[in-house]
Short mmCIF file of C-alpha atoms (C1' of nucleotides) in Angstrom, two decimals:
data_model
loop_
_atom_site.label_atom_id
_atom_site.label_comp_id
_atom_site.label_asym_id
_atom_site.label_seq_id
_atom_site.Cartn_x
_atom_site.Cartn_y
_atom_site.Cartn_z
CA MET A 1 67.82 -122.63 -29.52
CA ASP A 2 71.33 -122.90 -29.87
CA GLU A 3 74.07 -119.94 -30.16
CA ILE A 4 73.54 -120.00 -33.95
CA ASP A 5 69.44 -119.32 -33.24
CA GLN A 6 70.69 -116.78 -31.07
CA THR A 7 72.41 -115.00 -33.63
CA ILE A 8 69.80 -115.55 -36.34
CA VAL A 9 67.42 -114.01 -33.87
CA ASN A 10 69.84 -110.94 -32.93
CA LEU A 11 70.14 -110.09 -36.56
CA LEU A 12 66.56 -110.52 -37.44
CA ARG A 13 65.86 -108.09 -34.61
CA THR A 14 68.11 -105.34 -35.58
CA ASP A 15 67.25 -105.93 -39.52
CA GLY A 16 64.17 -108.16 -40.04
CA ARG A 17 64.80 -107.89 -43.85
CA THR A 18 67.96 -109.48 -43.94
CA SER A 19 68.08 -112.22 -46.82
CA TYR A 20 68.62 -115.82 -46.19
CA ALA A 21 71.94 -115.85 -47.93
CA GLU A 22 72.81 -113.11 -45.83
CA LEU A 23 71.98 -114.99 -42.93
CA ALA A 24 74.01 -118.05 -43.79
CA ARG A 25 76.65 -115.58 -44.48
CA ARG A 26 76.91 -114.44 -40.88
CA VAL A 27 76.60 -117.60 -39.18
CA GLY A 28 78.64 -119.91 -41.47
CA LEU A 29 75.62 -122.21 -42.61
CA THR A 30 74.01 -122.50 -46.11
CA ALA A 31 70.84 -120.85 -46.89
CA PRO A 32 68.29 -123.95 -47.10
CA SER A 33 69.46 -124.74 -43.51
CA VAL A 34 69.30 -121.17 -42.25
CA GLN A 35 65.65 -120.78 -43.83
CA ASP A 36 65.18 -124.35 -41.85
CA ARG A 37 65.95 -122.55 -38.59
CA VAL A 38 64.07 -119.49 -39.26
CA THR A 39 61.12 -121.61 -39.77
CA LYS A 40 61.32 -123.51 -36.95
CA LEU A 41 62.11 -120.20 -34.72
CA GLU A 42 58.57 -119.12 -36.39
CA LYS A 43 56.87 -122.20 -35.66
CA ASN A 44 57.99 -122.50 -32.04
CA GLY A 45 56.87 -118.76 -31.54
CA ILE A 46 60.16 -117.51 -31.00
CA ILE A 47 59.62 -115.15 -33.67
CA THR A 48 56.14 -113.85 -34.21
CA GLY A 49 56.17 -111.42 -37.15
CA TYR A 50 58.12 -108.71 -39.05
CA LYS A 51 57.30 -105.00 -38.81
CA ALA A 52 58.33 -102.16 -40.96
CA VAL A 53 59.60 -99.48 -38.02
CA VAL A 54 57.78 -96.25 -39.49
CA ASP A 55 58.38 -92.77 -37.85
CA SER A 56 55.03 -91.96 -36.07
CA GLU A 57 55.50 -88.45 -36.51
CA THR A 58 56.20 -88.29 -40.33
CA ILE A 59 52.87 -90.24 -41.12
CA GLY A 60 50.76 -87.91 -38.86
CA LEU A 61 50.86 -89.65 -35.47
CA GLY A 62 52.74 -86.93 -33.87
CA ILE A 63 51.22 -86.97 -30.10
CA THR A 64 51.96 -90.08 -27.89
CA ALA A 65 50.50 -90.51 -24.66
CA LEU A 66 50.37 -92.98 -21.48
CA ILE A 67 46.90 -93.35 -20.31
CA GLY A 68 46.37 -95.34 -16.89
CA ILE A 69 43.57 -96.91 -15.73
CA ILE A 70 42.40 -97.33 -12.38
CA PRO A 71 39.30 -99.83 -12.02
CA ASP A 72 36.30 -99.55 -9.91
CA ASN A 73 35.48 -102.91 -7.72
CA SER A 74 32.82 -104.33 -10.28
CA ALA A 75 35.77 -104.43 -13.21
CA ASP A 76 35.11 -107.66 -15.86
CA HIS A 77 38.69 -107.47 -17.01
CA LEU A 78 37.91 -109.59 -19.90
CA ASP A 79 35.57 -106.81 -20.95
CA ILE A 80 37.77 -104.05 -20.40
CA CYS A 81 40.53 -105.78 -22.63
CA GLU A 82 37.90 -106.42 -25.44
CA ARG A 83 36.63 -102.95 -25.12
CA LEU A 84 40.16 -101.53 -25.40
CA ARG A 85 41.37 -103.70 -28.17
CA ALA A 86 38.57 -102.56 -30.27
CA ILE A 87 39.88 -99.13 -29.95
CA PRO A 88 43.02 -98.62 -32.59
CA GLN A 89 44.24 -95.61 -31.30
CA ILE A 90 45.81 -97.89 -28.41
CA GLU A 91 48.92 -99.39 -29.76
CA SER A 92 49.96 -101.39 -26.33
CA CYS A 93 48.10 -102.48 -23.43
CA TYR A 94 50.01 -103.53 -20.14
CA PHE A 95 48.38 -105.03 -17.35
CA LEU A 96 50.40 -103.90 -14.01
CA ALA A 97 50.81 -104.78 -10.57
CA GLY A 98 49.26 -101.79 -9.07
CA VAL A 99 46.37 -99.38 -8.43
CA GLU A 100 46.56 -98.22 -11.97
CA CYS A 101 45.79 -101.61 -13.47
CA TYR A 102 46.31 -101.01 -16.99
CA GLN A 103 48.56 -98.56 -18.91
CA LEU A 104 47.99 -98.03 -22.50
CA LYS A 105 50.41 -96.53 -24.91
CA VAL A 106 48.19 -94.39 -27.30
CA ARG A 107 49.33 -92.10 -30.56
CA VAL A 108 46.66 -89.72 -32.21
CA PRO A 109 47.32 -86.86 -34.80
CA LYS A 110 45.74 -83.81 -33.03
CA MET A 111 45.28 -83.04 -29.49
CA GLY A 112 41.38 -83.08 -29.87
CA ASP A 113 41.78 -86.77 -31.02
CA LEU A 114 43.52 -87.31 -27.61
CA GLU A 115 40.59 -86.00 -25.35
CA THR A 116 37.90 -87.98 -27.58
CA LEU A 117 40.02 -90.88 -26.65
CA ILE A 118 40.18 -90.34 -22.84
CA HIS A 119 36.46 -89.87 -22.86
CA ARG A 120 35.93 -93.17 -24.89
CA VAL A 121 38.28 -95.19 -22.34
CA GLY A 122 36.83 -93.37 -19.55
CA ALA A 123 33.54 -94.42 -20.26
CA ILE A 124 34.31 -98.11 -20.54
CA PRO A 125 32.32 -100.06 -18.05
CA GLY A 126 34.60 -100.89 -15.16
CA VAL A 127 37.20 -97.79 -15.45
CA ALA A 128 36.66 -95.70 -12.51
CA GLN A 129 39.53 -93.37 -13.14
CA THR A 130 42.09 -92.42 -16.08
CA ARG A 131 45.26 -90.52 -15.57
CA THR A 132 46.68 -89.25 -19.08
CA THR A 133 50.27 -88.53 -19.51
CA ILE A 134 51.66 -86.65 -22.31
CA THR A 135 55.28 -87.73 -23.90
CA LEU A 136 56.86 -84.90 -24.59
CA SER A 137 59.79 -86.89 -26.87
CA THR A 138 60.44 -90.43 -27.35
CA LYS A 139 64.62 -91.19 -26.68
CA TRP A 140 63.92 -94.54 -28.44
CA GLU A 141 61.47 -97.10 -28.47
CA ASP A 142 61.76 -101.08 -28.80
CA ARG A 143 65.39 -101.08 -28.93
CA PRO A 144 66.39 -104.78 -28.98
CA GLN A 145 68.54 -106.15 -26.46
CA PRO A 146 70.30 -109.60 -27.24
CA VAL A 147 68.91 -112.78 -26.48
CA PRO A 148 70.23 -113.66 -23.10
CA PRO A 149 71.96 -116.83 -22.84
CA GLU A 150 70.00 -119.89 -22.13
CA GLN A 151 70.06 -120.35 -18.40
CA ALA A 152 70.62 -123.47 -17.05
CA GLY A 153 67.83 -125.83 -16.37
CA PRO A 154 67.09 -127.21 -13.21
CA MET B 1 53.16 -89.62 -49.60
CA ASP B 2 49.71 -90.94 -51.38
CA GLU B 3 47.30 -93.56 -51.04
CA ILE B 4 49.57 -95.83 -52.77
CA ASP B 5 52.55 -95.11 -50.15
CA GLN B 6 50.06 -95.74 -47.21
CA THR B 7 48.80 -98.95 -48.44
CA ILE B 8 52.53 -100.05 -48.72
CA VAL B 9 53.01 -98.73 -45.33
CA ASN B 10 50.44 -100.36 -44.12
CA LEU B 11 51.32 -103.63 -45.70
CA LEU B 12 55.24 -103.47 -44.54
CA ARG B 13 53.94 -102.30 -40.95
CA THR B 14 51.81 -105.61 -40.54
CA ASP B 15 54.40 -108.04 -42.28
CA GLY B 16 57.74 -106.53 -42.71
CA ARG B 17 58.99 -109.34 -45.18
CA THR B 18 56.42 -108.84 -47.66
CA SER B 19 58.30 -109.02 -50.81
CA TYR B 20 58.59 -106.29 -53.88
CA ALA B 21 56.61 -108.52 -56.11
CA GLU B 22 53.92 -108.97 -53.69
CA LEU B 23 53.17 -105.32 -52.64
CA ALA B 24 52.99 -104.74 -56.34
CA ARG B 25 50.51 -106.98 -56.77
CA ARG B 26 48.74 -105.67 -53.84
CA VAL B 27 48.95 -102.20 -55.10
CA GLY B 28 48.65 -102.71 -58.64
CA LEU B 29 51.95 -101.56 -59.65
CA THR B 30 54.97 -103.47 -61.11
CA ALA B 31 57.77 -104.61 -58.55
CA PRO B 32 60.70 -101.81 -60.02
CA SER B 33 58.10 -98.80 -59.21
CA VAL B 34 57.26 -100.47 -55.73
CA GLN B 35 60.77 -100.61 -54.67
CA ASP B 36 61.13 -97.49 -56.03
CA ARG B 37 58.88 -96.04 -53.54
CA VAL B 38 60.09 -97.82 -50.91
CA THR B 39 63.28 -96.34 -51.55
CA LYS B 40 61.99 -93.02 -51.31
CA LEU B 41 60.02 -93.97 -47.98
CA GLU B 42 62.99 -95.08 -46.54
CA LYS B 43 65.16 -92.21 -47.62
CA ASN B 44 62.66 -89.69 -46.48
CA GLY B 45 62.46 -91.08 -43.12
CA ILE B 46 59.13 -92.72 -43.19
CA ILE B 47 60.23 -96.26 -42.99
CA THR B 48 63.03 -96.11 -40.32
CA GLY B 49 63.79 -99.97 -40.38
CA TYR B 50 62.53 -103.49 -40.34
CA LYS B 51 62.60 -105.72 -37.08
CA ALA B 52 61.41 -109.25 -36.09
CA VAL B 53 59.04 -109.50 -33.31
CA VAL B 54 59.99 -111.92 -30.90
CA ASP B 55 58.37 -113.03 -27.77
CA SER B 56 60.29 -112.10 -25.00
CA GLU B 57 59.22 -114.86 -22.56
CA THR B 58 60.42 -117.24 -24.86
CA ILE B 59 63.75 -116.05 -25.09
CA GLY B 60 64.33 -115.61 -21.54
CA LEU B 61 63.54 -112.14 -20.79
CA GLY B 62 60.54 -113.08 -18.95
CA ILE B 63 60.00 -109.67 -16.49
CA THR B 64 58.70 -106.87 -18.12
CA ALA B 65 58.65 -103.41 -16.07
CA LEU B 66 57.82 -99.68 -16.07
CA ILE B 67 60.01 -97.48 -14.22
CA GLY B 68 59.22 -93.89 -13.49
CA ILE B 69 62.29 -91.41 -12.85
CA ILE B 70 61.75 -88.50 -10.59
CA PRO B 71 64.55 -86.22 -11.41
CA ASP B 72 66.20 -83.35 -8.81
CA ASN B 73 66.67 -80.03 -9.59
CA SER B 74 70.23 -80.29 -10.56
CA ALA B 75 69.53 -82.50 -12.99
CA ASP B 76 71.25 -82.56 -16.70
CA HIS B 77 68.97 -84.12 -18.59
CA LEU B 78 71.77 -85.08 -21.56
CA ASP B 79 73.61 -86.82 -19.03
CA ILE B 80 70.91 -88.64 -17.70
CA CYS B 81 69.75 -89.67 -21.10
CA GLU B 82 73.30 -90.92 -22.19
CA ARG B 83 73.65 -92.84 -19.06
CA LEU B 84 70.00 -94.50 -19.49
CA ARG B 85 70.92 -95.09 -23.36
CA ALA B 86 73.95 -97.39 -21.93
CA ILE B 87 72.07 -99.67 -20.36
CA PRO B 88 70.79 -102.29 -22.61
CA GLN B 89 67.74 -103.44 -20.34
CA ILE B 90 65.75 -100.29 -21.02
CA GLU B 91 64.31 -100.93 -24.38
CA SER B 92 62.05 -97.85 -24.40
CA CYS B 93 62.66 -94.50 -22.90
CA TYR B 94 60.12 -91.65 -23.07
CA PHE B 95 60.43 -88.05 -21.86
CA LEU B 96 56.74 -86.96 -20.19
CA ALA B 97 54.86 -84.01 -19.42
CA GLY B 98 54.81 -84.78 -15.30
CA VAL B 99 56.51 -85.06 -11.88
CA GLU B 100 58.04 -88.54 -13.43
CA CYS B 101 59.93 -87.01 -16.06
CA TYR B 102 61.09 -90.36 -17.84
CA GLN B 103 59.39 -93.49 -17.83
CA LEU B 104 61.19 -96.89 -19.01
CA LYS B 105 60.01 -100.06 -20.29
CA VAL B 106 62.53 -102.55 -19.22
CA ARG B 107 62.97 -106.26 -19.66
CA VAL B 108 65.10 -108.83 -17.39
CA PRO B 109 65.35 -112.34 -17.31
CA LYS B 110 64.93 -112.49 -13.34
CA MET B 111 63.71 -110.49 -10.25
CA GLY B 112 67.29 -110.19 -9.20
CA ASP B 113 68.03 -108.43 -12.52
CA LEU B 114 65.52 -106.28 -11.95
CA GLU B 115 66.52 -105.11 -8.52
CA THR B 116 69.97 -104.71 -9.83
CA LEU B 117 68.60 -102.56 -12.81
CA ILE B 118 66.40 -100.16 -10.32
CA HIS B 119 69.44 -99.45 -8.20
CA ARG B 120 71.63 -98.60 -11.36
CA VAL B 121 68.78 -96.23 -12.43
CA GLY B 122 68.65 -95.04 -9.17
CA ALA B 123 72.28 -94.38 -8.66
CA ILE B 124 72.77 -91.98 -11.73
CA PRO B 125 73.33 -88.37 -10.80
CA GLY B 126 69.97 -86.17 -10.86
CA VAL B 127 67.74 -89.20 -10.39
CA ALA B 128 65.93 -88.43 -7.05
CA GLN B 129 63.39 -91.08 -6.94
CA THR B 130 62.43 -93.92 -9.06
CA ARG B 131 58.99 -96.19 -9.22
CA THR B 132 58.73 -99.45 -10.68
CA THR B 133 55.58 -101.28 -11.58
CA ILE B 134 55.71 -104.80 -12.74
CA THR B 135 53.81 -106.01 -15.91
CA LEU B 136 51.51 -108.98 -14.95
CA SER B 137 50.71 -109.52 -18.73
CA THR B 138 51.19 -107.59 -21.79
CA LYS B 139 47.75 -107.96 -23.79
CA TRP B 140 49.41 -106.49 -26.95
CA GLU B 141 52.34 -104.40 -27.94
CA ASP B 142 53.07 -102.12 -30.62
CA ARG B 143 50.16 -102.95 -32.89
CA PRO B 144 50.17 -100.92 -35.96
CA GLN B 145 47.65 -98.25 -36.78
CA PRO B 146 46.87 -97.39 -40.11
CA VAL B 147 48.28 -94.45 -41.71
CA PRO B 148 45.98 -91.37 -41.01
CA PRO B 149 44.68 -89.45 -44.23
CA GLU B 150 47.04 -87.09 -44.99
CA GLN B 151 45.66 -83.72 -43.24
CA ALA B 152 44.92 -80.91 -45.26
CA GLY B 153 47.67 -78.34 -45.41
CA PRO B 154 47.55 -74.92 -44.13
"C1'" DT C 1 55.90 -76.59 -79.81
"C1'" DC C 2 59.58 -78.36 -77.83
"C1'" DA C 3 62.39 -79.81 -74.01
"C1'" DA C 4 62.72 -81.64 -69.56
"C1'" DC C 5 60.75 -84.27 -65.99
"C1'" DG C 6 58.64 -87.44 -62.63
"C1'" DG C 7 56.84 -91.90 -62.48
"C1'" DG C 8 55.37 -95.81 -64.77
"C1'" DT C 9 56.01 -100.20 -67.92
"C1'" DG C 10 58.73 -104.25 -69.78
"C1'" DG C 11 63.00 -107.20 -70.53
"C1'" DA C 12 67.01 -109.18 -69.39
"C1'" DC C 13 70.14 -110.98 -66.09
"C1'" DG C 14 72.15 -112.25 -61.70
"C1'" DA C 15 70.88 -113.46 -57.00
"C1'" DG C 16 68.05 -115.33 -53.57
"C1'" DA C 17 64.41 -118.70 -52.30
"C1'" DT C 18 63.22 -122.94 -52.11
"C1'" DC C 19 62.45 -128.15 -52.97
"C1'" DG C 20 64.22 -132.86 -53.27
"C1'" DA C 21 67.87 -136.27 -52.75
"C1'" DC C 22 71.54 -137.78 -50.30
"C1'" DC C 23 74.82 -137.74 -46.16
"C1'" DA C 24 77.25 -137.92 -41.64
"C1'" DG C 25 76.80 -138.27 -36.52
"C1'" DA C 26 73.78 -139.10 -32.55
"C1'" DC C 27 71.27 -142.09 -30.03
"C1'" DC C 28 68.48 -146.19 -28.81
"C1'" DA C 29 67.33 -151.02 -29.00
"C1'" DT C 30 68.28 -155.36 -30.30
"C1'" DA D 1 79.06 -154.00 -31.99
"C1'" DT D 2 75.05 -153.65 -35.33
"C1'" DG D 3 71.11 -151.70 -37.74
"C1'" DG D 4 67.23 -148.35 -37.63
"C1'" DT D 5 65.61 -143.84 -37.12
"C1'" DC D 6 66.02 -138.93 -36.31
"C1'" DT D 7 68.21 -134.58 -36.42
"C1'" DG D 8 70.71 -131.64 -38.95
"C1'" DG D 9 73.75 -130.52 -42.62
"C1'" DT D 10 75.23 -129.82 -47.89
"C1'" DC D 11 74.72 -130.18 -52.87
"C1'" DG D 12 72.07 -129.08 -57.02
"C1'" DA D 13 68.14 -127.86 -60.10
"C1'" DT D 14 64.77 -125.14 -60.92
"C1'" DC D 15 61.83 -120.88 -60.05
"C1'" DT D 16 61.07 -116.69 -58.41
"C1'" DC D 17 62.43 -112.25 -57.04
"C1'" DG D 18 65.38 -108.28 -56.88
"C1'" DT D 19 67.71 -104.83 -59.76
"C1'" DC D 20 69.30 -102.40 -63.43
"C1'" DC D 21 68.40 -100.32 -67.57
"C1'" DA D 22 65.90 -98.45 -71.94
"C1'" DC D 23 61.91 -96.50 -73.04
"C1'" DC D 24 57.40 -94.57 -72.74
"C1'" DC D 25 53.41 -91.05 -71.45
"C1'" DG D 26 51.44 -87.17 -69.46
"C1'" DT D 27 52.78 -82.53 -67.31
"C1'" DT D 28 55.09 -78.46 -66.77
"C1'" DG D 29 56.88 -74.38 -68.05
"C1'" DA D 30 59.99 -71.47 -71.27
#
DNA sequence: TCAACGGGTGGACGAGATCGACCAGACCAT
DNA sequence: ATGGTCTGGTCGATCTCGTCCACCCGTTGA
């Protein structure tokens, strides 16, 4: 993970479809060696995939909400996690340090779908309470910040 | 935005580097017509970009936190938003319906950086209070859900 | 009926991806 | 020093892919 790798990662994070030839031009290497580096970055789990970014509203997922979950004492977190994962509308799921020990980011087409979803989450065993907040607008999302310089080892 | 477009979008959301030739095979068209469709999807703002997905921890952004912002009455939201946007560590920013009218998702290398960041956000004019929650683990993030079927028009 | 049009196909050509062979420097044990 | 090995690069050949253009075919509307 040298400086060239960082540049490659930064380029791919802002445009995931950049060709190897183009990357090669940017970093001053040849295409095969860049391809080799990218393959290694993927193998080492640094690059875990590529995604098209889609405007949620225009594809009919106009409503975004954040749902906090407060568990009860008997909560089986493996089970909760598994059941949450089975709900496709939950796009992100964070395990938090706090009373609300999960936060979900969900997207649905209509308010009725959100209501259904909240009931479904609330019905999961171990979930004592949920707290939902509607997002009025997404200012921005998943903006890639540059890879920080490698910190010196111990 | 017919069924074929939906398939293309779903494929590109799960693998943004799928070639046109491969997409063509999947949807049963030829490469040029698929390319044409993708270009139109991009022009119409349905596909807004492509990103490599990177494992934050391995690139040195091991700490993820959620910061809620409670504004004071004098808050100038355009100004707040602009100042927040200038902070690179803020990867996402949602405007919420609630007391905490913004929620930020931030990533930093070390705890010290988070402290600095919280102070910086707290110092923005119009920000009365912040509430930070550390994420202990990210169960999953930005999982693409399939494009919902086009709802019937009015 | 005919022209225009949107959306598709097929072919041609240049650019890109990919593979193998080869090369240079770093490192290590002899 | 010397030779072996390893890593990471280049070069060149080949095959695929992207991209442009001409053409086709069903629909629409005058």
